[in-house]
Amino acid sequence: MTAGIVSAPPARRDLAGAPFLDAARGATPSRLPVWFMRQAGRSLPEYRALRRDNAMLEACLTPDLTCEITLQPVRRHDMDAAILFSDIVVPLYLAGIGVDIVPGTGPVVDSPVRTAADVAALPELAPEQVARVTEAIGLLLPELGRVPLIGFAGAPFTLASYLIEGGPSRNHERTKSLMRSAPDVWHALLGKLAVLTGTFLQQQVAAGVDAVQLFDSWAGALSERDYREFVLPHSAAVLGALAGAGVPRIHFGVGTAELLGAMTDAGADVIGVDWRTPLDVAARRAGGAVPVQGNLDPAVLFAGQDAVDAEVVRIAAEGARTRGHVFNLGHGVLPPTDPDVITRTVETVHAQPVAGPTGDRPSR
């Protein structure tokens, strides 16, 4: 990684005792911490009002908008962490790659990347190009008080899939074809994306985020064998570039039950788990040494509060048998979700007993 190792900035906030950070580091938190992926927006009326006249990328790159959207769910739901409002393709856009987020479709790339020449022509991301993101972080930190802020980035495989396919793909045909038919081109592309992603996260850490999450949204499309050969070295390069930063590194993918050990091997301090695998099972697959994050099915939030509460109790009990547990959804908040249900669900999570870091006696 050409950008080098980032050390924790001297002005980093003292958040000793913050439940999210304690759980992420394998210590016993004062309460079971909870945040939800895609909590910043989507289901909130105040978010939709703010976004009405602002395109997605504009909202991600206008510091005061990013700040306000990031704060909204913390303000409303008493979340134990905020996640920087962003999108997986933001660093591609900042680097000068032609990409847009089309409503109803998702990221769309102007010129797909499918040859060695295409890879060679990809621009790098310079630290100064991340200035609008780091400015938003600077606005957020004093507003958050003692609530930790999680930095955000997409993993090299998921970024590569968008670049190769030209947009979202159900089966990733072109991606898998390039991976196998031109492995040199593949590794050159992911190597470039690892440097770009590393720079993006390093700048967020230097600006003061308290943890980072690397989203590999589409890694579940791969076998473990292919993941280890074609993906793991590049995700490891990103996470390794943050090894000296002093912040927890969360690694998450969808449909990755068979990859949890490999994703942990890439350098995760916390492994994110979707709703398909029980947390205690996932922890064993990940080697048992790292805390887990998850894993309420987002659709359960439509089932009525009794059903939601029952699932929270079950998941918290599974999490109590792990090295540490950060409660979350197994993927993102669905747009029609009732915000009041989210608030009540957070209250239920906070009412659960907290186990010690080895899953032993509850602390309350």
mmCIF file of C-alpha atoms in Angstrom:
data_model
loop_
_atom_site.group_PDB
_atom_site.id
_atom_site.type_symbol
_atom_site.label_atom_id
_atom_site.label_comp_id
_atom_site.label_asym_id
_atom_site.label_seq_id
_atom_site.Cartn_x
_atom_site.Cartn_y
_atom_site.Cartn_z
ATOM 1 C CA MET A 1 0.000 0.000 0.000
ATOM 2 C CA THR A 2 1.736 3.154 -1.168
ATOM 3 C CA ALA A 3 -0.118 5.457 1.214
ATOM 4 C CA GLY A 4 1.574 3.864 4.249
ATOM 5 C CA ILE A 5 0.423 2.957 7.728
ATOM 6 C CA VAL A 6 -1.700 5.493 9.583
ATOM 7 C CA SER A 7 -1.130 6.080 13.285
ATOM 8 C CA ALA A 8 -3.944 7.220 15.545
ATOM 9 C CA PRO A 9 -4.103 11.027 15.420
ATOM 10 C CA PRO A 10 -3.122 12.814 18.637
ATOM 11 C CA ALA A 11 -6.489 14.584 18.796
ATOM 12 C CA ARG A 12 -8.530 11.361 18.781
ATOM 13 C CA ARG A 13 -11.463 11.526 21.202
ATOM 14 C CA ASP A 14 -11.204 9.693 24.513
ATOM 15 C CA LEU A 15 -14.174 7.312 24.354
ATOM 16 C CA ALA A 16 -13.160 4.979 27.166
ATOM 17 C CA GLY A 17 -16.205 3.007 28.258
ATOM 18 C CA ALA A 18 -18.170 3.512 25.018
ATOM 19 C CA PRO A 19 -20.186 0.257 24.753
ATOM 20 C CA PHE A 20 -19.625 -0.186 21.007
ATOM 21 C CA LEU A 21 -15.845 0.157 21.260
ATOM 22 C CA ASP A 22 -15.653 -2.054 24.351
ATOM 23 C CA ALA A 23 -17.581 -4.848 22.615
ATOM 24 C CA ALA A 24 -15.587 -4.443 19.395
ATOM 25 C CA ARG A 25 -12.372 -4.884 21.379
ATOM 26 C CA GLY A 26 -13.603 -7.946 23.259
ATOM 27 C CA ALA A 27 -14.150 -6.163 26.595
ATOM 28 C CA THR A 28 -17.375 -6.243 28.597
ATOM 29 C CA PRO A 29 -19.569 -3.259 27.660
ATOM 30 C CA SER A 30 -21.854 -1.449 30.085
ATOM 31 C CA ARG A 31 -24.801 -2.382 27.836
ATOM 32 C CA LEU A 32 -25.252 -4.479 24.709
ATOM 33 C CA PRO A 33 -24.319 -1.999 21.949
ATOM 34 C CA VAL A 34 -26.399 -1.640 18.821
ATOM 35 C CA TRP A 35 -26.258 0.194 15.513
ATOM 36 C CA PHE A 36 -27.931 -0.708 12.224
ATOM 37 C CA MET A 37 -26.439 -0.815 8.768
ATOM 38 C CA ARG A 38 -28.108 1.790 6.536
ATOM 39 C CA GLN A 39 -29.445 3.457 9.677
ATOM 40 C CA ALA A 40 -28.427 6.834 8.219
ATOM 41 C CA GLY A 41 -31.433 7.482 6.032
ATOM 42 C CA ARG A 42 -33.825 5.346 3.993
ATOM 43 C CA SER A 43 -36.521 4.810 6.626
ATOM 44 C CA LEU A 44 -36.426 8.249 8.254
ATOM 45 C CA PRO A 45 -38.857 10.980 7.144
ATOM 46 C CA GLU A 46 -36.298 13.636 8.094
ATOM 47 C CA TYR A 47 -33.804 11.934 5.775
ATOM 48 C CA ARG A 48 -36.243 11.831 2.866
ATOM 49 C CA ALA A 49 -37.021 15.511 3.389
ATOM 50 C CA LEU A 50 -33.338 16.382 3.309
ATOM 51 C CA ARG A 51 -32.668 14.233 0.243
ATOM 52 C CA ARG A 52 -35.631 15.528 -1.744
ATOM 53 C CA ASP A 53 -33.517 18.070 -3.619
ATOM 54 C CA ASN A 54 -30.138 16.347 -3.331
ATOM 55 C CA ALA A 55 -28.796 13.438 -5.393
ATOM 56 C CA MET A 56 -27.100 10.609 -3.515
ATOM 57 C CA LEU A 57 -23.522 11.491 -4.410
ATOM 58 C CA GLU A 58 -24.194 15.149 -3.679
ATOM 59 C CA ALA A 59 -25.473 14.226 -0.218
ATOM 60 C CA CYS A 60 -22.404 12.030 0.388
ATOM 61 C CA LEU A 61 -20.033 14.828 -0.623
ATOM 62 C CA THR A 62 -21.670 17.913 0.899
ATOM 63 C CA PRO A 63 -20.186 18.001 4.400
ATOM 64 C CA ASP A 64 -23.085 19.628 6.231
ATOM 65 C CA LEU A 65 -25.585 17.245 4.593
ATOM 66 C CA THR A 66 -23.397 14.235 5.355
ATOM 67 C CA CYS A 67 -23.093 15.401 8.954
ATOM 68 C CA GLU A 68 -26.822 15.895 9.458
ATOM 69 C CA ILE A 69 -27.807 12.580 7.805
ATOM 70 C CA THR A 70 -25.239 10.676 9.864
ATOM 71 C CA LEU A 71 -26.563 12.237 13.088
ATOM 72 C CA GLN A 72 -30.261 11.642 12.444
ATOM 73 C CA PRO A 73 -30.499 7.974 13.549
ATOM 74 C CA VAL A 74 -28.296 8.561 16.592
ATOM 75 C CA ARG A 75 -30.520 11.433 17.619
ATOM 76 C CA ARG A 76 -33.754 9.510 17.047
ATOM 77 C CA HIS A 77 -32.871 5.947 18.114
ATOM 78 C CA ASP A 78 -30.121 6.231 20.783
ATOM 79 C CA MET A 79 -27.719 4.158 18.673
ATOM 80 C CA ASP A 80 -24.360 3.242 20.219
ATOM 81 C CA ALA A 81 -22.450 4.160 17.058
ATOM 82 C CA ALA A 82 -22.882 6.372 14.027
ATOM 83 C CA ILE A 83 -21.741 5.274 10.596
ATOM 84 C CA LEU A 84 -20.555 7.886 8.149
ATOM 85 C CA PHE A 85 -23.222 8.471 5.504
ATOM 86 C CA SER A 86 -21.589 7.378 2.271
ATOM 87 C CA ASP A 87 -21.785 4.920 -0.606
ATOM 88 C CA ILE A 88 -19.511 2.162 -1.834
ATOM 89 C CA VAL A 89 -18.677 4.015 -5.065
ATOM 90 C CA VAL A 90 -17.761 7.360 -3.449
ATOM 91 C CA PRO A 91 -13.969 6.805 -3.634
ATOM 92 C CA LEU A 92 -14.271 5.775 -7.298
ATOM 93 C CA TYR A 93 -16.136 8.995 -8.031
ATOM 94 C CA LEU A 94 -13.639 11.084 -6.077
ATOM 95 C CA ALA A 95 -10.760 9.544 -8.007
ATOM 96 C CA GLY A 96 -12.353 10.658 -11.273
ATOM 97 C CA ILE A 97 -13.902 7.394 -12.446
ATOM 98 C CA GLY A 98 -17.160 7.930 -14.320
ATOM 99 C CA VAL A 99 -19.823 6.501 -12.004
ATOM 100 C CA ASP A 100 -23.238 7.648 -10.863
ATOM 101 C CA ILE A 101 -25.902 6.294 -8.530
ATOM 102 C CA VAL A 102 -29.091 5.950 -10.554
ATOM 103 C CA PRO A 103 -32.314 5.901 -8.478
ATOM 104 C CA GLY A 104 -33.960 2.509 -8.672
ATOM 105 C CA THR A 105 -30.865 0.913 -10.215
ATOM 106 C CA GLY A 106 -27.808 1.663 -8.106
ATOM 107 C CA PRO A 107 -24.234 2.436 -9.213
ATOM 108 C CA VAL A 108 -23.758 2.667 -12.969
ATOM 109 C CA VAL A 109 -20.283 2.940 -14.527
ATOM 110 C CA ASP A 110 -19.748 4.991 -17.695
ATOM 111 C CA SER A 111 -16.967 2.797 -19.114
ATOM 112 C CA PRO A 112 -16.682 -0.749 -17.708
ATOM 113 C CA VAL A 113 -13.200 -2.031 -16.896
ATOM 114 C CA ARG A 114 -12.460 -5.317 -18.670
ATOM 115 C CA THR A 115 -8.958 -5.208 -20.157
ATOM 116 C CA ALA A 116 -5.390 -4.618 -19.036
ATOM 117 C CA ALA A 117 -5.507 -1.231 -20.777
ATOM 118 C CA ASP A 118 -8.673 -0.326 -18.876
ATOM 119 C CA VAL A 119 -6.975 -1.201 -15.588
ATOM 120 C CA ALA A 120 -3.843 0.755 -16.460
ATOM 121 C CA ALA A 121 -5.968 3.820 -17.252
ATOM 122 C CA LEU A 122 -7.705 3.864 -13.846
ATOM 123 C CA PRO A 123 -6.757 6.948 -11.836
ATOM 124 C CA GLU A 124 -5.423 6.784 -8.300
ATOM 125 C CA LEU A 125 -7.114 8.458 -5.348
ATOM 126 C CA ALA A 126 -5.045 11.278 -3.888
ATOM 127 C CA PRO A 127 -5.496 12.070 -0.178
ATOM 128 C CA GLU A 128 -6.591 15.626 -0.949
ATOM 129 C CA GLN A 129 -9.469 14.274 -3.063
ATOM 130 C CA VAL A 130 -11.055 12.930 0.136
ATOM 131 C CA ALA A 131 -11.269 16.428 1.663
ATOM 132 C CA ARG A 132 -15.067 16.718 1.494
ATOM 133 C CA VAL A 133 -15.425 13.441 3.380
ATOM 134 C CA THR A 134 -12.889 14.370 6.034
ATOM 135 C CA GLU A 135 -14.524 17.783 6.421
ATOM 136 C CA ALA A 136 -17.809 16.020 7.214
ATOM 137 C CA ILE A 137 -16.009 13.941 9.838
ATOM 138 C CA GLY A 138 -14.645 17.133 11.373
ATOM 139 C CA LEU A 139 -18.182 18.483 11.647
ATOM 140 C CA LEU A 140 -19.507 15.242 13.113
ATOM 141 C CA LEU A 141 -17.072 14.586 15.933
ATOM 142 C CA PRO A 142 -18.088 17.456 18.236
ATOM 143 C CA GLU A 143 -21.780 16.808 17.517
ATOM 144 C CA LEU A 144 -21.541 13.115 18.420
ATOM 145 C CA GLY A 145 -20.219 13.680 21.921
ATOM 146 C CA ARG A 146 -19.265 10.236 23.228
ATOM 147 C CA VAL A 147 -20.890 8.266 20.400
ATOM 148 C CA PRO A 148 -18.240 6.537 18.236
ATOM 149 C CA LEU A 149 -18.125 7.192 14.494
ATOM 150 C CA ILE A 150 -17.557 4.316 12.059
ATOM 151 C CA GLY A 151 -15.764 4.979 8.771
ATOM 152 C CA PHE A 152 -17.056 3.396 5.578
ATOM 153 C CA ALA A 153 -15.622 1.764 2.457
ATOM 154 C CA GLY A 154 -16.426 -0.935 -0.064
ATOM 155 C CA ALA A 155 -14.001 -3.837 -0.408
ATOM 156 C CA PRO A 156 -11.952 -4.375 -3.597
ATOM 157 C CA PHE A 157 -14.037 -7.326 -4.848
ATOM 158 C CA THR A 158 -17.327 -5.470 -4.624
ATOM 159 C CA LEU A 159 -15.850 -2.362 -6.267
ATOM 160 C CA ALA A 160 -14.360 -4.542 -9.010
ATOM 161 C CA SER A 161 -17.725 -6.171 -9.635
ATOM 162 C CA TYR A 162 -19.380 -2.798 -10.252
ATOM 163 C CA LEU A 163 -16.530 -1.670 -12.505
ATOM 164 C CA ILE A 164 -16.477 -4.866 -14.558
ATOM 165 C CA GLU A 165 -20.228 -5.412 -14.851
ATOM 166 C CA GLY A 166 -20.957 -1.723 -15.389
ATOM 167 C CA GLY A 167 -23.548 -1.789 -12.620
ATOM 168 C CA PRO A 168 -25.337 -4.179 -10.261
ATOM 169 C CA SER A 169 -25.324 -7.830 -11.304
ATOM 170 C CA ARG A 170 -27.230 -10.853 -10.078
ATOM 171 C CA ASN A 171 -24.719 -13.515 -11.164
ATOM 172 C CA HIS A 172 -21.472 -11.549 -11.676
ATOM 173 C CA GLU A 173 -20.806 -13.341 -14.969
ATOM 174 C CA ARG A 174 -18.292 -10.863 -16.382
ATOM 175 C CA THR A 175 -16.574 -10.522 -13.021
ATOM 176 C CA LYS A 176 -16.022 -14.253 -12.569
ATOM 177 C CA SER A 177 -15.058 -14.636 -16.202
ATOM 178 C CA LEU A 178 -12.303 -12.018 -15.952
ATOM 179 C CA MET A 179 -11.140 -13.474 -12.632
ATOM 180 C CA ARG A 180 -10.512 -16.862 -14.243
ATOM 181 C CA SER A 181 -9.655 -16.005 -17.835
ATOM 182 C CA ALA A 182 -7.236 -13.160 -17.116
ATOM 183 C CA PRO A 183 -5.937 -13.547 -13.553
ATOM 184 C CA ASP A 184 -3.091 -11.084 -14.155
ATOM 185 C CA VAL A 185 -5.584 -8.401 -15.178
ATOM 186 C CA TRP A 186 -7.794 -9.350 -12.238
ATOM 187 C CA HIS A 187 -5.049 -9.032 -9.651
ATOM 188 C CA ALA A 188 -3.818 -5.772 -11.182
ATOM 189 C CA LEU A 189 -7.338 -4.347 -10.917
ATOM 190 C CA LEU A 190 -7.886 -5.463 -7.331
ATOM 191 C CA GLY A 191 -4.412 -4.267 -6.383
ATOM 192 C CA LYS A 192 -5.288 -0.791 -7.637
ATOM 193 C CA LEU A 193 -8.624 -0.863 -5.838
ATOM 194 C CA ALA A 194 -6.951 -1.986 -2.606
ATOM 195 C CA VAL A 195 -4.654 1.050 -2.710
ATOM 196 C CA LEU A 196 -7.610 3.343 -3.491
ATOM 197 C CA THR A 197 -9.714 1.878 -0.667
ATOM 198 C CA GLY A 198 -6.786 1.990 1.733
ATOM 199 C CA THR A 199 -6.256 5.673 1.008
ATOM 200 C CA PHE A 200 -9.966 6.383 1.468
ATOM 201 C CA LEU A 201 -10.070 4.686 4.872
ATOM 202 C CA GLN A 202 -6.718 6.058 6.018
ATOM 203 C CA GLN A 203 -7.960 9.579 5.449
ATOM 204 C CA GLN A 204 -11.089 8.859 7.457
ATOM 205 C CA VAL A 205 -8.986 7.477 10.307
ATOM 206 C CA ALA A 206 -6.667 10.474 10.210
ATOM 207 C CA ALA A 207 -9.758 12.714 10.404
ATOM 208 C CA GLY A 208 -10.851 10.968 13.595
ATOM 209 C CA VAL A 209 -13.240 8.051 12.955
ATOM 210 C CA ASP A 210 -13.252 5.564 15.834
ATOM 211 C CA ALA A 211 -13.704 2.338 13.834
ATOM 212 C CA VAL A 212 -14.008 1.311 10.186
ATOM 213 C CA GLN A 213 -16.218 -1.143 8.347
ATOM 214 C CA LEU A 214 -15.165 -2.744 5.086
ATOM 215 C CA PHE A 215 -18.260 -3.823 3.133
ATOM 216 C CA ASP A 216 -17.781 -6.714 0.719
ATOM 217 C CA SER A 217 -21.400 -6.791 -0.359
ATOM 218 C CA TRP A 218 -21.011 -9.342 -3.159
ATOM 219 C CA ALA A 219 -18.310 -11.647 -1.736
ATOM 220 C CA GLY A 220 -20.991 -14.236 -0.956
ATOM 221 C CA ALA A 221 -21.108 -15.020 -4.679
ATOM 222 C CA LEU A 222 -17.729 -16.775 -4.330
ATOM 223 C CA SER A 223 -16.576 -20.147 -3.062
ATOM 224 C CA GLU A 224 -14.083 -20.115 -0.223
ATOM 225 C CA ARG A 225 -11.414 -21.431 -2.589
ATOM 226 C CA ASP A 226 -11.940 -18.568 -5.033
ATOM 227 C CA TYR A 227 -12.181 -16.025 -2.235
ATOM 228 C CA ARG A 228 -8.848 -17.081 -0.771
ATOM 229 C CA GLU A 229 -7.102 -17.056 -4.139
ATOM 230 C CA PHE A 230 -8.605 -14.040 -5.848
ATOM 231 C CA VAL A 231 -9.916 -11.733 -3.107
ATOM 232 C CA LEU A 232 -8.380 -12.310 0.312
ATOM 233 C CA PRO A 233 -4.912 -10.882 -0.500
ATOM 234 C CA HIS A 234 -6.456 -7.601 -1.609
ATOM 235 C CA SER A 235 -8.863 -7.218 1.307
ATOM 236 C CA ALA A 236 -5.941 -8.091 3.575
ATOM 237 C CA ALA A 237 -3.942 -5.265 1.982
ATOM 238 C CA VAL A 238 -6.703 -2.779 2.838
ATOM 239 C CA LEU A 239 -7.142 -3.978 6.405
ATOM 240 C CA GLY A 240 -3.387 -4.327 6.848
ATOM 241 C CA ALA A 241 -2.912 -0.694 5.881
ATOM 242 C CA LEU A 242 -4.944 0.175 8.990
ATOM 243 C CA ALA A 243 -3.215 -2.246 11.332
ATOM 244 C CA GLY A 244 -1.418 0.529 13.190
ATOM 245 C CA ALA A 245 -4.363 2.894 13.335
ATOM 246 C CA GLY A 246 -5.649 1.801 16.733
ATOM 247 C CA VAL A 247 -9.280 1.465 15.596
ATOM 248 C CA PRO A 248 -11.409 -1.699 15.312
ATOM 249 C CA ARG A 249 -11.722 -3.027 11.754
ATOM 250 C CA ILE A 250 -15.092 -4.627 10.951
ATOM 251 C CA HIS A 251 -15.415 -6.851 7.876
ATOM 252 C CA PHE A 252 -18.900 -7.615 6.536
ATOM 253 C CA GLY A 253 -20.402 -9.410 3.575
ATOM 254 C CA VAL A 254 -23.808 -10.811 2.598
ATOM 255 C CA GLY A 255 -24.243 -14.562 2.182
ATOM 256 C CA THR A 256 -20.733 -15.214 3.458
ATOM 257 C CA ALA A 257 -21.399 -18.063 5.923
ATOM 258 C CA GLU A 258 -18.736 -20.236 4.268
ATOM 259 C CA LEU A 259 -16.264 -17.345 4.072
ATOM 260 C CA LEU A 260 -16.283 -16.151 7.674
ATOM 261 C CA GLY A 261 -12.973 -17.790 8.538
ATOM 262 C CA ALA A 262 -11.303 -16.455 5.407
ATOM 263 C CA MET A 263 -12.714 -12.960 5.927
ATOM 264 C CA THR A 264 -11.379 -12.983 9.477
ATOM 265 C CA ASP A 265 -8.004 -14.142 8.160
ATOM 266 C CA ALA A 266 -7.962 -11.019 5.983
ATOM 267 C CA GLY A 267 -7.399 -8.975 9.141
ATOM 268 C CA ALA A 268 -10.797 -8.325 10.710
ATOM 269 C CA ASP A 269 -11.035 -7.349 14.370
ATOM 270 C CA VAL A 270 -14.827 -7.843 14.246
ATOM 271 C CA ILE A 271 -16.643 -10.077 11.780
ATOM 272 C CA GLY A 272 -20.083 -9.030 10.515
ATOM 273 C CA VAL A 273 -22.668 -11.792 10.144
ATOM 274 C CA ASP A 274 -25.847 -11.774 8.079
ATOM 275 C CA TRP A 275 -29.071 -13.370 9.349
ATOM 276 C CA ARG A 276 -28.491 -16.793 7.748
ATOM 277 C CA THR A 277 -25.997 -18.078 10.348
ATOM 278 C CA PRO A 278 -26.431 -18.163 14.150
ATOM 279 C CA LEU A 279 -23.914 -15.871 15.831
ATOM 280 C CA ASP A 280 -22.314 -18.570 17.957
ATOM 281 C CA VAL A 281 -21.898 -20.793 14.895
ATOM 282 C CA ALA A 282 -20.477 -17.859 12.936
ATOM 283 C CA ALA A 283 -18.031 -17.116 15.745
ATOM 284 C CA ARG A 284 -16.722 -20.685 15.632
ATOM 285 C CA ARG A 285 -16.339 -20.518 11.852
ATOM 286 C CA ALA A 286 -14.386 -17.283 12.289
ATOM 287 C CA GLY A 287 -12.001 -19.013 14.678
ATOM 288 C CA GLY A 288 -13.579 -17.897 17.950
ATOM 289 C CA ALA A 289 -11.043 -15.148 18.602
ATOM 290 C CA VAL A 290 -12.861 -12.058 17.315
ATOM 291 C CA PRO A 291 -16.136 -10.384 18.327
ATOM 292 C CA VAL A 292 -19.129 -10.715 16.031
ATOM 293 C CA GLN A 293 -21.605 -8.154 14.735
ATOM 294 C CA GLY A 294 -25.198 -8.886 13.747
ATOM 295 C CA ASN A 295 -27.584 -10.330 12.887
ATOM 296 C CA LEU A 296 -31.320 -9.578 12.998
ATOM 297 C CA ASP A 297 -33.066 -10.176 9.669
ATOM 298 C CA PRO A 298 -34.198 -6.698 8.481
ATOM 299 C CA ALA A 299 -37.527 -8.193 7.380
ATOM 300 C CA VAL A 300 -38.337 -9.211 10.974
ATOM 301 C CA LEU A 301 -38.851 -5.514 11.762
ATOM 302 C CA PHE A 302 -42.176 -5.833 9.872
ATOM 303 C CA ALA A 303 -43.415 -8.792 11.954
ATOM 304 C CA GLY A 304 -44.752 -6.927 14.998
ATOM 305 C CA GLN A 305 -42.930 -5.969 18.172
ATOM 306 C CA ASP A 306 -43.490 -9.272 19.983
ATOM 307 C CA ALA A 307 -41.802 -11.162 17.145
ATOM 308 C CA VAL A 308 -39.004 -8.595 16.978
ATOM 309 C CA ASP A 309 -38.411 -8.756 20.734
ATOM 310 C CA ALA A 310 -38.271 -12.568 20.644
ATOM 311 C CA GLU A 311 -35.630 -12.452 17.926
ATOM 312 C CA VAL A 312 -33.615 -9.843 19.822
ATOM 313 C CA VAL A 313 -33.585 -12.051 22.918
ATOM 314 C CA ARG A 314 -32.527 -15.098 20.880
ATOM 315 C CA ILE A 315 -29.742 -13.254 19.037
ATOM 316 C CA ALA A 316 -28.454 -11.630 22.220
ATOM 317 C CA ALA A 317 -28.236 -15.081 23.833
ATOM 318 C CA GLU A 318 -26.238 -16.377 20.853
ATOM 319 C CA GLY A 319 -23.998 -13.337 20.994
ATOM 320 C CA ALA A 320 -23.367 -13.936 24.702
ATOM 321 C CA ARG A 321 -21.596 -17.164 23.714
ATOM 322 C CA THR A 322 -19.015 -15.340 21.600
ATOM 323 C CA ARG A 323 -15.845 -13.311 22.178
ATOM 324 C CA GLY A 324 -17.950 -10.143 22.076
ATOM 325 C CA HIS A 325 -21.149 -8.951 20.384
ATOM 326 C CA VAL A 326 -22.260 -5.760 18.667
ATOM 327 C CA PHE A 327 -25.973 -6.036 17.874
ATOM 328 C CA ASN A 328 -26.900 -5.112 14.306
ATOM 329 C CA LEU A 329 -29.071 -6.153 11.426
ATOM 330 C CA GLY A 330 -27.913 -8.904 9.108
ATOM 331 C CA HIS A 331 -27.975 -6.324 6.311
ATOM 332 C CA GLY A 332 -29.349 -2.804 5.892
ATOM 333 C CA VAL A 333 -32.546 -1.148 7.095
ATOM 334 C CA LEU A 334 -35.263 -1.598 4.457
ATOM 335 C CA PRO A 335 -36.798 1.711 3.284
ATOM 336 C CA PRO A 336 -40.419 1.014 4.382
ATOM 337 C CA THR A 337 -39.341 0.178 7.968
ATOM 338 C CA ASP A 338 -41.281 2.086 10.637
ATOM 339 C CA PRO A 339 -38.767 4.270 12.513
ATOM 340 C CA ASP A 340 -40.696 3.765 15.743
ATOM 341 C CA VAL A 341 -40.113 0.013 15.453
ATOM 342 C CA ILE A 342 -36.380 0.670 15.162
ATOM 343 C CA THR A 343 -36.470 2.839 18.285
ATOM 344 C CA ARG A 344 -38.345 0.190 20.275
ATOM 345 C CA THR A 345 -36.000 -2.515 19.018
ATOM 346 C CA VAL A 346 -32.980 -0.548 20.215
ATOM 347 C CA GLU A 347 -34.640 -0.253 23.637
ATOM 348 C CA THR A 348 -35.118 -4.039 23.701
ATOM 349 C CA VAL A 349 -31.469 -4.604 22.784
ATOM 350 C CA HIS A 350 -30.331 -2.296 25.557
ATOM 351 C CA ALA A 351 -32.477 -4.234 28.056
ATOM 352 C CA GLN A 352 -30.636 -7.511 27.393
ATOM 353 C CA PRO A 353 -28.071 -8.858 29.883
ATOM 354 C CA VAL A 354 -24.431 -8.436 28.906
ATOM 355 C CA ALA A 355 -22.052 -11.389 29.038
ATOM 356 C CA GLY A 356 -18.320 -11.169 29.657
ATOM 357 C CA PRO A 357 -15.887 -11.433 26.756
ATOM 358 C CA THR A 358 -15.763 -15.222 26.925
ATOM 359 C CA GLY A 359 -19.526 -15.617 27.065
ATOM 360 C CA ASP A 360 -19.575 -16.323 30.791
ATOM 361 C CA ARG A 361 -21.726 -14.872 33.579
ATOM 362 C CA PRO A 362 -24.077 -11.957 32.660
ATOM 363 C CA SER A 363 -22.980 -8.635 34.136
ATOM 364 C CA ARG A 364 -26.506 -7.487 34.909
#
